[in-house]
Short mmCIF file of C-alpha atoms in Angstrom, two decimals:
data_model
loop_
_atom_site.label_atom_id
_atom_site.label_comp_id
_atom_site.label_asym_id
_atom_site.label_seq_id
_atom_site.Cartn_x
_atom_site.Cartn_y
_atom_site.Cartn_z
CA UNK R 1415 96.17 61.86 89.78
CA UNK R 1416 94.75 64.84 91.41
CA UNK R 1417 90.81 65.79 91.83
CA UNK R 1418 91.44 68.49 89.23
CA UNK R 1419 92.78 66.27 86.28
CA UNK R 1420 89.54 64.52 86.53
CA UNK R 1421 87.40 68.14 86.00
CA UNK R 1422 87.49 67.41 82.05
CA UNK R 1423 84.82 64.42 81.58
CA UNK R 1424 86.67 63.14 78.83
CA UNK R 1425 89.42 62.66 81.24
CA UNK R 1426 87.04 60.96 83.40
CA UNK R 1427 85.57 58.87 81.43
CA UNK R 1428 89.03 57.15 80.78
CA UNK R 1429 89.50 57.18 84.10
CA UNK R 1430 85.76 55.36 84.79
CA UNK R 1431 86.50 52.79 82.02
CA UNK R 1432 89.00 50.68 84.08
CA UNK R 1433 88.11 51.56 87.67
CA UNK R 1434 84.32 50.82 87.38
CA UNK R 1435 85.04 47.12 86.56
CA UNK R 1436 88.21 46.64 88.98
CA UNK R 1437 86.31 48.50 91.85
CA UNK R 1438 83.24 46.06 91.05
CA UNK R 1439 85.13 42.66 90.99
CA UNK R 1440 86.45 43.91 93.80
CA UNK R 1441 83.21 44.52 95.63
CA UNK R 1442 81.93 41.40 94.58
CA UNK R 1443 84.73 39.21 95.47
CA UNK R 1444 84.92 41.37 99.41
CA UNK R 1445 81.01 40.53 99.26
CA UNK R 1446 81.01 36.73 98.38
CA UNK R 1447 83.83 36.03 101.34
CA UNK R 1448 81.85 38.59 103.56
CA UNK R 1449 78.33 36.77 103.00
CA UNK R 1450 80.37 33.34 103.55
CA UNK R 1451 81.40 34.39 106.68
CA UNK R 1452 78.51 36.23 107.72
CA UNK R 1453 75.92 33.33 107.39
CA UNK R 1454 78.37 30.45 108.34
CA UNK R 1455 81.33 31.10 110.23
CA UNK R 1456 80.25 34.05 112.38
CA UNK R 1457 78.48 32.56 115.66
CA UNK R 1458 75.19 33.07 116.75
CA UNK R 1459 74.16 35.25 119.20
CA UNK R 1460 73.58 34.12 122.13
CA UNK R 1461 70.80 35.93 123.02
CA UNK R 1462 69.15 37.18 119.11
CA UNK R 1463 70.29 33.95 117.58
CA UNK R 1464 70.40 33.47 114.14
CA UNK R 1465 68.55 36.93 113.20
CA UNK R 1466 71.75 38.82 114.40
CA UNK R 1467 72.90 38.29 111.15
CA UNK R 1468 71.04 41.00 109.68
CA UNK R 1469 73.09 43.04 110.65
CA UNK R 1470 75.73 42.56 108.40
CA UNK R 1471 73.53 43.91 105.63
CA UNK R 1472 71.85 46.83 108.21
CA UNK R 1473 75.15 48.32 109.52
CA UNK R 1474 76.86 48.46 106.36
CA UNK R 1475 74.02 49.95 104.20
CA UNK R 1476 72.88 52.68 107.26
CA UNK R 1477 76.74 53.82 106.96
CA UNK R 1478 76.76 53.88 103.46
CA UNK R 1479 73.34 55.70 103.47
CA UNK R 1480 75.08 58.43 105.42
CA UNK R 1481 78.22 58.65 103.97
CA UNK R 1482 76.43 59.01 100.38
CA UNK R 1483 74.80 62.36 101.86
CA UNK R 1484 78.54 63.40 102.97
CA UNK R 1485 79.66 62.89 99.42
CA UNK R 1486 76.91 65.13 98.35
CA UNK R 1487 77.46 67.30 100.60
CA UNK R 1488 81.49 67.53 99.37
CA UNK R 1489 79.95 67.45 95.67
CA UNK R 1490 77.27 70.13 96.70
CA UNK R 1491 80.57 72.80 98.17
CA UNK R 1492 82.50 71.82 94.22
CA UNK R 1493 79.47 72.88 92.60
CA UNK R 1494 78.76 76.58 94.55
CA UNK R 1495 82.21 76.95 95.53
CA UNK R 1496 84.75 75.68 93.53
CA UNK R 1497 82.73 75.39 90.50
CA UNK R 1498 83.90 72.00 89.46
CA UNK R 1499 82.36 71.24 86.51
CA UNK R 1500 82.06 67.36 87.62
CA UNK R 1501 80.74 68.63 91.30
CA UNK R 1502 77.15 68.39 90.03
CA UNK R 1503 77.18 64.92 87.71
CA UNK R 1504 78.89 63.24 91.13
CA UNK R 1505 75.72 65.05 93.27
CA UNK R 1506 72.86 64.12 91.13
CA UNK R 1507 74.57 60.40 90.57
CA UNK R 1508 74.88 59.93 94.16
CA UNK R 1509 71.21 60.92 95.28
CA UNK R 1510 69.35 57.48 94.14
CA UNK R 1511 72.34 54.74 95.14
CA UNK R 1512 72.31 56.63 98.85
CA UNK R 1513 68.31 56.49 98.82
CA UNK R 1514 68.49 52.88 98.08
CA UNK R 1515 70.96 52.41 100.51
CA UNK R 1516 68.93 54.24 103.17
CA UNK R 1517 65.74 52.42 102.35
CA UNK R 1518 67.57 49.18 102.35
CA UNK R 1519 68.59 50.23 106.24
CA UNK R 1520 65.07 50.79 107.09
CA UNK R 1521 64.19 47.63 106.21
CA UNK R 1522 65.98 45.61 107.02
CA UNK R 1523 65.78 47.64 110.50
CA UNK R 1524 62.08 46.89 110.87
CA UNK R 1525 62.55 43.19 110.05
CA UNK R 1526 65.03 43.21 112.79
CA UNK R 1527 62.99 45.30 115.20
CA UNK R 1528 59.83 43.13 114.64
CA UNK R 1529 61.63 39.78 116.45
CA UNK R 1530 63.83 41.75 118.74
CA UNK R 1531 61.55 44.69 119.54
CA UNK R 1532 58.33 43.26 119.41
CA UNK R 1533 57.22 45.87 116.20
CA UNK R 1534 58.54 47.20 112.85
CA UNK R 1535 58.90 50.73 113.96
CA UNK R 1536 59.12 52.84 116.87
CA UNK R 1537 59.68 56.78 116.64
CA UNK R 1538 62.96 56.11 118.16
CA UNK R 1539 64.91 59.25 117.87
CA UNK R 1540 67.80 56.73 115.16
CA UNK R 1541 64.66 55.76 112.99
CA UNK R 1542 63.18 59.09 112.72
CA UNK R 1543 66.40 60.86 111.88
CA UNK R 1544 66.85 58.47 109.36
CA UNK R 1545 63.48 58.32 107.57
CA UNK R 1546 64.04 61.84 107.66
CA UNK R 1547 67.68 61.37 105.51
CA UNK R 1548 65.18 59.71 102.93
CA UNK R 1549 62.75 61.95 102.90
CA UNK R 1550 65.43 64.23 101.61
CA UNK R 1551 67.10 62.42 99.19
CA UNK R 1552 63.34 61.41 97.67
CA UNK R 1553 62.90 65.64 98.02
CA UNK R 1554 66.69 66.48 96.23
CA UNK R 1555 65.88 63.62 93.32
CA UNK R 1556 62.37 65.15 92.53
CA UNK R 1557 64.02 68.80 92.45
CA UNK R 1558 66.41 67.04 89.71
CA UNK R 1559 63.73 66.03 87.78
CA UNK R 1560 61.82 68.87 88.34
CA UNK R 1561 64.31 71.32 87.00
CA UNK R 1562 65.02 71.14 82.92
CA UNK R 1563 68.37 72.60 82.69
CA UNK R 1564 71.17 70.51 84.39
CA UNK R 1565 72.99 73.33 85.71
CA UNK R 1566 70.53 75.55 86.82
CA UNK R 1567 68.86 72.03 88.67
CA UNK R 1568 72.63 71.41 90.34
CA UNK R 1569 73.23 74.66 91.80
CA UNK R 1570 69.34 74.60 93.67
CA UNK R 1571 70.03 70.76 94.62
CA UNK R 1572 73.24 71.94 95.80
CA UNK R 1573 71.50 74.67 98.17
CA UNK R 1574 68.89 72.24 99.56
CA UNK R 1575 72.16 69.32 99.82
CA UNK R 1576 74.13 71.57 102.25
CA UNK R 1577 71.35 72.85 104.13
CA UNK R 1578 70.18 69.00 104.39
CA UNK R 1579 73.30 68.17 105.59
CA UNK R 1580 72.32 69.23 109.12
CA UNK R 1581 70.73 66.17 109.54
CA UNK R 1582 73.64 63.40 109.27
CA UNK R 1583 75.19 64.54 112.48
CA UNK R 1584 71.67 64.41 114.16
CA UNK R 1585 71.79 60.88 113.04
CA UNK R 1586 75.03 59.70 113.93
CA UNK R 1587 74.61 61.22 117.65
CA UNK R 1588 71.12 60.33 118.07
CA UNK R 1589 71.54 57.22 119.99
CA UNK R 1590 73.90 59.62 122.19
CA UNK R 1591 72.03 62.17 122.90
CA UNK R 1592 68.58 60.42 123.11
CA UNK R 1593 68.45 57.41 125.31
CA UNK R 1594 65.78 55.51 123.91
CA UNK R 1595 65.00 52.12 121.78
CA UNK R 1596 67.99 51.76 119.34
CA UNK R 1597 71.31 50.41 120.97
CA UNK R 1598 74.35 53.02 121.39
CA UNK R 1599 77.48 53.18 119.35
CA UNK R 1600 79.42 49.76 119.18
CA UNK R 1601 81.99 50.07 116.63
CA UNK R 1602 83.53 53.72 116.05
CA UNK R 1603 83.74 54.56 119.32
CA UNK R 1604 86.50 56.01 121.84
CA UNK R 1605 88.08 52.74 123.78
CA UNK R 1606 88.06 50.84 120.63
CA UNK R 1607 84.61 48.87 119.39
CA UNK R 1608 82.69 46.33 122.38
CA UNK R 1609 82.28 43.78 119.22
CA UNK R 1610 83.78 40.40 119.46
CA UNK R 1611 86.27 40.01 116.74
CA UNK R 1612 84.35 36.96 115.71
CA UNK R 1613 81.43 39.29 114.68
CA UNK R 1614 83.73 42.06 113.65
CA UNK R 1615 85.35 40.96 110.85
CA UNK R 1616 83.17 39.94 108.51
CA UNK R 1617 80.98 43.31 109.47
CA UNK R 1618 84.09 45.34 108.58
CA UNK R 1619 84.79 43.14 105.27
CA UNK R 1620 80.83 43.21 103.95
CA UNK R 1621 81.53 47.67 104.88
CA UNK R 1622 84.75 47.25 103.05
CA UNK R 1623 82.85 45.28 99.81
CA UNK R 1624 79.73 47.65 100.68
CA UNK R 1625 81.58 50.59 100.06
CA UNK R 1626 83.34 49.28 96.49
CA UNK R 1627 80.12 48.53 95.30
CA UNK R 1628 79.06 52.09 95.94
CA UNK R 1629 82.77 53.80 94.20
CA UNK R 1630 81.69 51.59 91.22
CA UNK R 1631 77.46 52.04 91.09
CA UNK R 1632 78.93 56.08 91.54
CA UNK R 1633 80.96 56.07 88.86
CA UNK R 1634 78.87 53.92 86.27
CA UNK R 1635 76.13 56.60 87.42
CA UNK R 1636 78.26 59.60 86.91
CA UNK R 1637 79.13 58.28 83.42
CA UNK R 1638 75.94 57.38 82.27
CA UNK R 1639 75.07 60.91 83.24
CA UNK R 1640 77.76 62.98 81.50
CA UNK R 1641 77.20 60.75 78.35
CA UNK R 1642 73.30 61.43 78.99
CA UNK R 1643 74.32 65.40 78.59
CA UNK R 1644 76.31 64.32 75.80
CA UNK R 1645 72.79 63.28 74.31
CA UNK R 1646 71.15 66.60 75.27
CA UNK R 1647 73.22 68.77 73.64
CA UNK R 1648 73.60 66.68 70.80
CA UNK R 1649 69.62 67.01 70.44
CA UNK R 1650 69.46 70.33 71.15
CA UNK R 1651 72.35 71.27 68.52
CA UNK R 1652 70.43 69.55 66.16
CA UNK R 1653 67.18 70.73 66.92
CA UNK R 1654 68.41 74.42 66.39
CA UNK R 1655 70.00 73.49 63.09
CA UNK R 1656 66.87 72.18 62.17
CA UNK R 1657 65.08 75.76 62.77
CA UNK R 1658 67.71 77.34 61.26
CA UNK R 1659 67.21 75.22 58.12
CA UNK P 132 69.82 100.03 106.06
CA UNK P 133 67.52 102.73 104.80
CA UNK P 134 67.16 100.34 101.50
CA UNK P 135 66.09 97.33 103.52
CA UNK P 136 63.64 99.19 105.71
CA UNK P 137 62.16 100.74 102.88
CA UNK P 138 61.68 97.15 101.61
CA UNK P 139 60.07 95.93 104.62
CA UNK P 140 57.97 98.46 104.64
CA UNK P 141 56.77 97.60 101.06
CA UNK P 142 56.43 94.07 101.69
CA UNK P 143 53.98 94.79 104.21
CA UNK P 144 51.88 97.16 103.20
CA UNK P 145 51.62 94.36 99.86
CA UNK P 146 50.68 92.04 102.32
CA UNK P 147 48.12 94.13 104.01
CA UNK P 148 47.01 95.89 100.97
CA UNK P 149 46.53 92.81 98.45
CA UNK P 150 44.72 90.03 99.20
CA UNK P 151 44.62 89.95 102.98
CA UNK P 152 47.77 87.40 102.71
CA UNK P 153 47.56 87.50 106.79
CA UNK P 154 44.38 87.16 107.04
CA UNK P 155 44.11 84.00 104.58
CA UNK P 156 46.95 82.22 107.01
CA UNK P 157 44.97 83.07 110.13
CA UNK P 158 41.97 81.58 108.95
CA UNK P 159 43.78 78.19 107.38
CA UNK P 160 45.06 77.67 110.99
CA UNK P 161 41.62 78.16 111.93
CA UNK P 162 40.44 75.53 109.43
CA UNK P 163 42.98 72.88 110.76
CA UNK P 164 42.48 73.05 114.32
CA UNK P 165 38.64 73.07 113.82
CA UNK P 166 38.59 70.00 111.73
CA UNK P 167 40.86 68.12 114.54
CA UNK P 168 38.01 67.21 116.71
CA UNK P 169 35.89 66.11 113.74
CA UNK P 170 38.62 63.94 112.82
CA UNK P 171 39.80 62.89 116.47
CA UNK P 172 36.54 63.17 118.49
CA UNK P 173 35.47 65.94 120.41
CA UNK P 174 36.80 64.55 123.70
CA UNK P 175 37.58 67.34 125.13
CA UNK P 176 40.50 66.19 127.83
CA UNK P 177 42.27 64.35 124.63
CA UNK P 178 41.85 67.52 123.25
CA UNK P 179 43.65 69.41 126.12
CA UNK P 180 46.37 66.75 126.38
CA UNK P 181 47.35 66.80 122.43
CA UNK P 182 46.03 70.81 121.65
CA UNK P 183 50.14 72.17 121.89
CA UNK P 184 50.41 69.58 118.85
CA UNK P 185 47.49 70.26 117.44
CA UNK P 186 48.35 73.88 117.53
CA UNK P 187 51.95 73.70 116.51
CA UNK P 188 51.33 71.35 112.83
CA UNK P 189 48.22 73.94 112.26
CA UNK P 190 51.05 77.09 112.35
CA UNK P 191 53.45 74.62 110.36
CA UNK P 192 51.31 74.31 107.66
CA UNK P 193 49.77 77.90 107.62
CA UNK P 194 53.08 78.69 107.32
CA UNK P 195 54.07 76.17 104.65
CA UNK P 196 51.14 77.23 102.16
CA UNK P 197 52.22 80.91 102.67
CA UNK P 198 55.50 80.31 101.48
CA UNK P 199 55.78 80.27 97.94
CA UNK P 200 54.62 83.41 96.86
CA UNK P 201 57.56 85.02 98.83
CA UNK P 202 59.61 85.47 96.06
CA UNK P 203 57.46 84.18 92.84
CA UNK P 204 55.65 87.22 92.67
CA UNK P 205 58.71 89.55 93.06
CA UNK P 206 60.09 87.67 90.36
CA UNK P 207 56.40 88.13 88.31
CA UNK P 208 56.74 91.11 88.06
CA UNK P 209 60.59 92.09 88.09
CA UNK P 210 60.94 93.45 91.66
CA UNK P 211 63.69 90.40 91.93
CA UNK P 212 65.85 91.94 89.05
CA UNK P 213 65.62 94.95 90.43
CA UNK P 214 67.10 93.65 94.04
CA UNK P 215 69.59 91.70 92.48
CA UNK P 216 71.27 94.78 90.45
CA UNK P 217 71.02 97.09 93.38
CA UNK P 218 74.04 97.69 95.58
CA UNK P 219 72.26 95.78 98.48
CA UNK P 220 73.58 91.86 99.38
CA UNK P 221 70.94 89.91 98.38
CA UNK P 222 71.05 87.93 101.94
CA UNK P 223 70.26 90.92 103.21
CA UNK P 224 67.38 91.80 101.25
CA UNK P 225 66.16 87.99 101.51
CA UNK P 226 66.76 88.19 105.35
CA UNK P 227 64.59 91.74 104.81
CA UNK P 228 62.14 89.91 102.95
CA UNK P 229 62.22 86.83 105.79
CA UNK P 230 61.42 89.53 108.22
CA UNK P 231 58.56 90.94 106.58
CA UNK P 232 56.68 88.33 105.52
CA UNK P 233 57.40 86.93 109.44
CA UNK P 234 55.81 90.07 110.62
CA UNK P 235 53.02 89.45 107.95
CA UNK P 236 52.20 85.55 108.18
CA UNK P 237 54.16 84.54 111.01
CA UNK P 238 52.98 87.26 113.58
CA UNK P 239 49.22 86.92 112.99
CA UNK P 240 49.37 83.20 113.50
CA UNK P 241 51.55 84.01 117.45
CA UNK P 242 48.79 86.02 117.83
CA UNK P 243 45.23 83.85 116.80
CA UNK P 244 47.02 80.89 119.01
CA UNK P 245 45.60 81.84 122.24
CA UNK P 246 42.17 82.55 120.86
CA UNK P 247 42.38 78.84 118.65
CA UNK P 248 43.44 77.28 122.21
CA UNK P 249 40.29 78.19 123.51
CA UNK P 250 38.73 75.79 121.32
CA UNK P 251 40.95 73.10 122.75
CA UNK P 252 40.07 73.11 126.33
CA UNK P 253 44.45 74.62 126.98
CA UNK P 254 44.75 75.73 130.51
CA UNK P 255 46.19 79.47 131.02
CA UNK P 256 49.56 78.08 132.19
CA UNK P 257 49.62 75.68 128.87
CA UNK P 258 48.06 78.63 126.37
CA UNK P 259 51.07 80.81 127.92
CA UNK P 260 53.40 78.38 126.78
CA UNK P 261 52.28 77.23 123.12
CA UNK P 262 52.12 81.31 122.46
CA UNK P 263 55.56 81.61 123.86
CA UNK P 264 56.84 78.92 121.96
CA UNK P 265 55.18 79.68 118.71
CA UNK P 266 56.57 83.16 118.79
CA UNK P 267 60.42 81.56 119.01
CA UNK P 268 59.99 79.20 116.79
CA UNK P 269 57.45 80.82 113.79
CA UNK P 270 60.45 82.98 112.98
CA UNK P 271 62.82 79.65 112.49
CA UNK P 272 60.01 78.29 110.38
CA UNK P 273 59.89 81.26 108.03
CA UNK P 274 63.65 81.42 107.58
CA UNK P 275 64.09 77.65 106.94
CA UNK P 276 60.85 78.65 104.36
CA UNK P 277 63.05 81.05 103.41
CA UNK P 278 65.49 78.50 101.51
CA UNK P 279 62.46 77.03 99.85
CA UNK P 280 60.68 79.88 98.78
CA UNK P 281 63.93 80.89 97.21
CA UNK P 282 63.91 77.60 95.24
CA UNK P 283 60.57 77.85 94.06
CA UNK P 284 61.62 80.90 91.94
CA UNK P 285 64.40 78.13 90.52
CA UNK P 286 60.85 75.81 90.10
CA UNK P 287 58.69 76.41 87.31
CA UNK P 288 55.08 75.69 89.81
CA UNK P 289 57.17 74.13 92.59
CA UNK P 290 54.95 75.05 95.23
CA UNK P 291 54.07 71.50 96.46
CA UNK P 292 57.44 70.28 95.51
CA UNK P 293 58.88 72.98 98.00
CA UNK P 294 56.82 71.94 100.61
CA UNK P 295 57.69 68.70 100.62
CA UNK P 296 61.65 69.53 100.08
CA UNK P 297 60.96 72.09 103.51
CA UNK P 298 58.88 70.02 105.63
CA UNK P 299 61.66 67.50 106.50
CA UNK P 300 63.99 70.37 107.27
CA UNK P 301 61.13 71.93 109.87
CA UNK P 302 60.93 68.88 111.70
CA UNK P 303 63.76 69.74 114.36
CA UNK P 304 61.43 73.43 115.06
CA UNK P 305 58.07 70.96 115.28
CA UNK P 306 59.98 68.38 117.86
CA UNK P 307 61.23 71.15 119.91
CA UNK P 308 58.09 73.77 120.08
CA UNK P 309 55.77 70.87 121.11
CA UNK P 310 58.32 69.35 123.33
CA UNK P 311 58.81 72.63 125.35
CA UNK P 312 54.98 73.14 125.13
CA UNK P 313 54.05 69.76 126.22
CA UNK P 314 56.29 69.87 129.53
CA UNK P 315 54.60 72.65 130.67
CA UNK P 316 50.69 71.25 130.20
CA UNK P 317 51.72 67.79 131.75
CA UNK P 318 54.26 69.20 134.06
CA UNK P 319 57.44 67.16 135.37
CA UNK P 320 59.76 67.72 132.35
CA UNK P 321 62.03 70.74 132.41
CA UNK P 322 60.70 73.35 129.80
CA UNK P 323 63.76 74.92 129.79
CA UNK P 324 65.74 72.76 127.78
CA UNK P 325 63.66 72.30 124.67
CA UNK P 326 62.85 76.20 124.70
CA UNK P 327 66.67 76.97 124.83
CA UNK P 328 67.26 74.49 121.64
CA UNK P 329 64.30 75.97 119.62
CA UNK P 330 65.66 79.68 120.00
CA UNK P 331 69.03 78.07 119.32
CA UNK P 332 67.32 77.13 116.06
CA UNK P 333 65.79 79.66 115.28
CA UNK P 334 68.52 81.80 115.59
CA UNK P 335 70.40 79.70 113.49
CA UNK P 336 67.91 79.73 110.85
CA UNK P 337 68.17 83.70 111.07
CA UNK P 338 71.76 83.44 110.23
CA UNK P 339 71.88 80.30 107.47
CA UNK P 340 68.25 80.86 105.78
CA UNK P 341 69.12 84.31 104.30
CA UNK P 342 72.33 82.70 103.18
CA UNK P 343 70.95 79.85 101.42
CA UNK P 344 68.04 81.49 99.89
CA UNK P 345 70.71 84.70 98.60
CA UNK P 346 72.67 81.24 97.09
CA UNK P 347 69.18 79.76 95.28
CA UNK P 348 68.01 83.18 94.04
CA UNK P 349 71.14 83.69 92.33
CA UNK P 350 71.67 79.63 91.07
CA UNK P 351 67.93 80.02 89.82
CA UNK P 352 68.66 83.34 87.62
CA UNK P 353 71.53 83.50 85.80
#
């Protein structure tokens, strides 16, 4: 099934009806084993001990938090170039789960930096770039709200989503290009990752089971909203039959 | 080209003319960086060390609260119509509009800095610098404004929302201007580099802010 067959929401929604629960059971079952292994199998370190396991929760949820803002980004090009007429549901549906996602990073960053670092935050070049990521998906969801008509609100959000996208290579080269506090690149990198596989592996299953959850919290979201139009017009239709009466 | 010079034109003798819209940005930067020592202390060697910053959020903002009339009042009182229906591309006549109300808000503010570092206790060498940087990097602000201002038309009163949406955007222009004006007050670090990235933004800005804002004008109106 191509991108296209999916433009007519009715078509979606029979689409969303079975993949939203298989993508979640899914997600949950990837999860369970990933937590199991996170917290009991996978060693300590030997140097952070047991806190290192944060970062089976931190690592997953920053890349999710940026990969969110890429599928707005994709969303943001359907709705001013192609005109797909799902483009904006997908965009607006996507904002909160990658702000959650985002904030979940920074937190669970500061209670990892306040052990290992000595604080909760530094204005480390990584940090910065990414309170600035939810700065603008808190900025993009109050332009939603802010504008009545859903189309007229997708095609600004849209603007503001592309030229926002700047930022997510900033991010994902900051520890490059600025040498300071957070640690470099360890597991998409040229040469292969400098992770023990010990470590690895569950990290790769919880970004496996991370990202499920996400395809299914997306798609619940992007149903809820097109039924939530559904509503809208309904209203409205009836509201103009009642003036008309 | 005679069509967007003509517009200039207009836009500035409207910001001259009504208002004093320069004026009223020259005097908020005044208002910031005098209420910095009341708020810091007026130590007057802190001062010199943190005045670039000092100066540099002061322009920011200036610039920030100037933005959202850009287009709103074209759109008052049906200038914007007018502009979209003529045979002009509408980046052009945003990046028209950009320039103008650069040359209107933007300008004055390059121009009080040296005066407002006075006040700071800036050295001739550092004064020279914040000016210099200001004057690449105002124009960046304005363009990235540019998007904004553009949106607010979209925005039934979006000014605060829009300045909140821009502000994260402008961060890059802030990092970069008082990075390049910092390493020449406390010498050591090359001013070079951050001065070459903030007229790489800015001319970036030139080129995507009339782009985005022709793409909002046109979302907001149809």
């Amino acid at each position: 099934m191509a991108l296209i067959d999916l433009a007519n929401p009715t078509r979606f929604l029979s689409f969303a009806r079975p993949a939203i629960p298989i993508a979640g059971v899914i997600a949950a079952g990837l999860l369970a084993v990933g937590i199991y292994l996170a917290f009991f199998v996978a060693p300590e370190d030997y140097q952070q001990g047991a806190t290192v396991r944060i970062l089976y929760i931190h690592v997953p949820s920053a890349w999710l938090g940026m990969a969110c803002y890429v599928v707005m980004t994709l969303s943001a090009l359907g709705t001013l170039v192609w005109k797909h007429p799902l483009a904006d549901v997908s965009q607006k549906a996507a904002a909160p789960i990658g702000a959650a996602f985002t904030l979940l990073c920074l937190v669970t960053g500061a209670l990892w930096g306040r052990p290992m670092w000595g604080t909760y935050w530094v204005w480390d070049a990584r940090l910065t770039s990414t309170l600035v990521l939810l700065l603008i998906y808190l900025g993009l969801i109050a332009l939603w709200r802010t504008v009545e008509d859903p189309g007229r609100a997708g095609r600004a959000a849209a603007v503001l989503t592309l030229v926002g996208a700047v930022n997510i290579p900033i991010i994902k080269f900051s520890v490059d290009w600025w040498n300071t506090l957070h640690q470099p690149t360890s597991v998409i990198r040229l040469g292969g990752p400098t992770i023990h596989s010990s470590i690895l592996t569950p990290l790769l299953i919880m970004a496996v089971g991370a990202t499920l959850m996400f395809v299914a919290l997306h798609l619940a979201a992007m149903r809820n909203e097109i039924l939530r139009r559904r509503v809208r017009t309904l209203r409205i239709l009836a509201a103009q039959r009642g003036a008309t009466a | 080209m005679t069509a967007l010079i003509a517009l200039v034109v207009r836009d500035l003798r409207l910001a001259v003319r009504v208002g004093g819209g320069a004026f009223v940005g020259v005097l908020f930067f005044l208002a910031v960086v005098v209420v910095m020592p009341f708020a810091i202390g007026p130590d007057l060697n802190l001062l010199r060390r943190i005045g670039p910053a000092i100066l540099w959020v002061g322009a920011l903002l200036a610039s920030l609260l100037a933005l959202d009339r850009l287009f709103a009042q074209d759109q008052e009182d049906g200038t914007l119509d007018l502009l979209l229906t003529a045979r002009t591309p509408l980046e052009l006549v945003a990046a028209a509009k950009g320039l103008a109300h650069w040359i209107a808000t933007g300008l004055p503010l390059v121009l009080a800095a040296p005066v407002l570092s006075l006040l700071l206790n800036l050295e001739p060498l550092a004064i020279g610098a914040v000016v210099l940087t200001l004057l690449v990097g105002t124009p960046a602000l304005t363009f990235i404004g540019l998007v904004g201002a553009a949106l607010a038309v979209t925005l039934r009163r979006g000014g605060l929302l829009v300045a909140v949406l821009i502000l994260p955007l402008s961060i890059p222009i802030l990092i970069f201007g008082i990075s390049a004006s910092n390493a020449a007050v406390t010498g050591g670090l090359p001013f070079g580099a951050p001065f070459t990235i903030l007229c790489a933004l800015s001319l970036g800005s030139l080129v995507l802010g009339p782009i985005a804002a022709g793409a909002a004008i046109r979302a907001g109106l149809d």
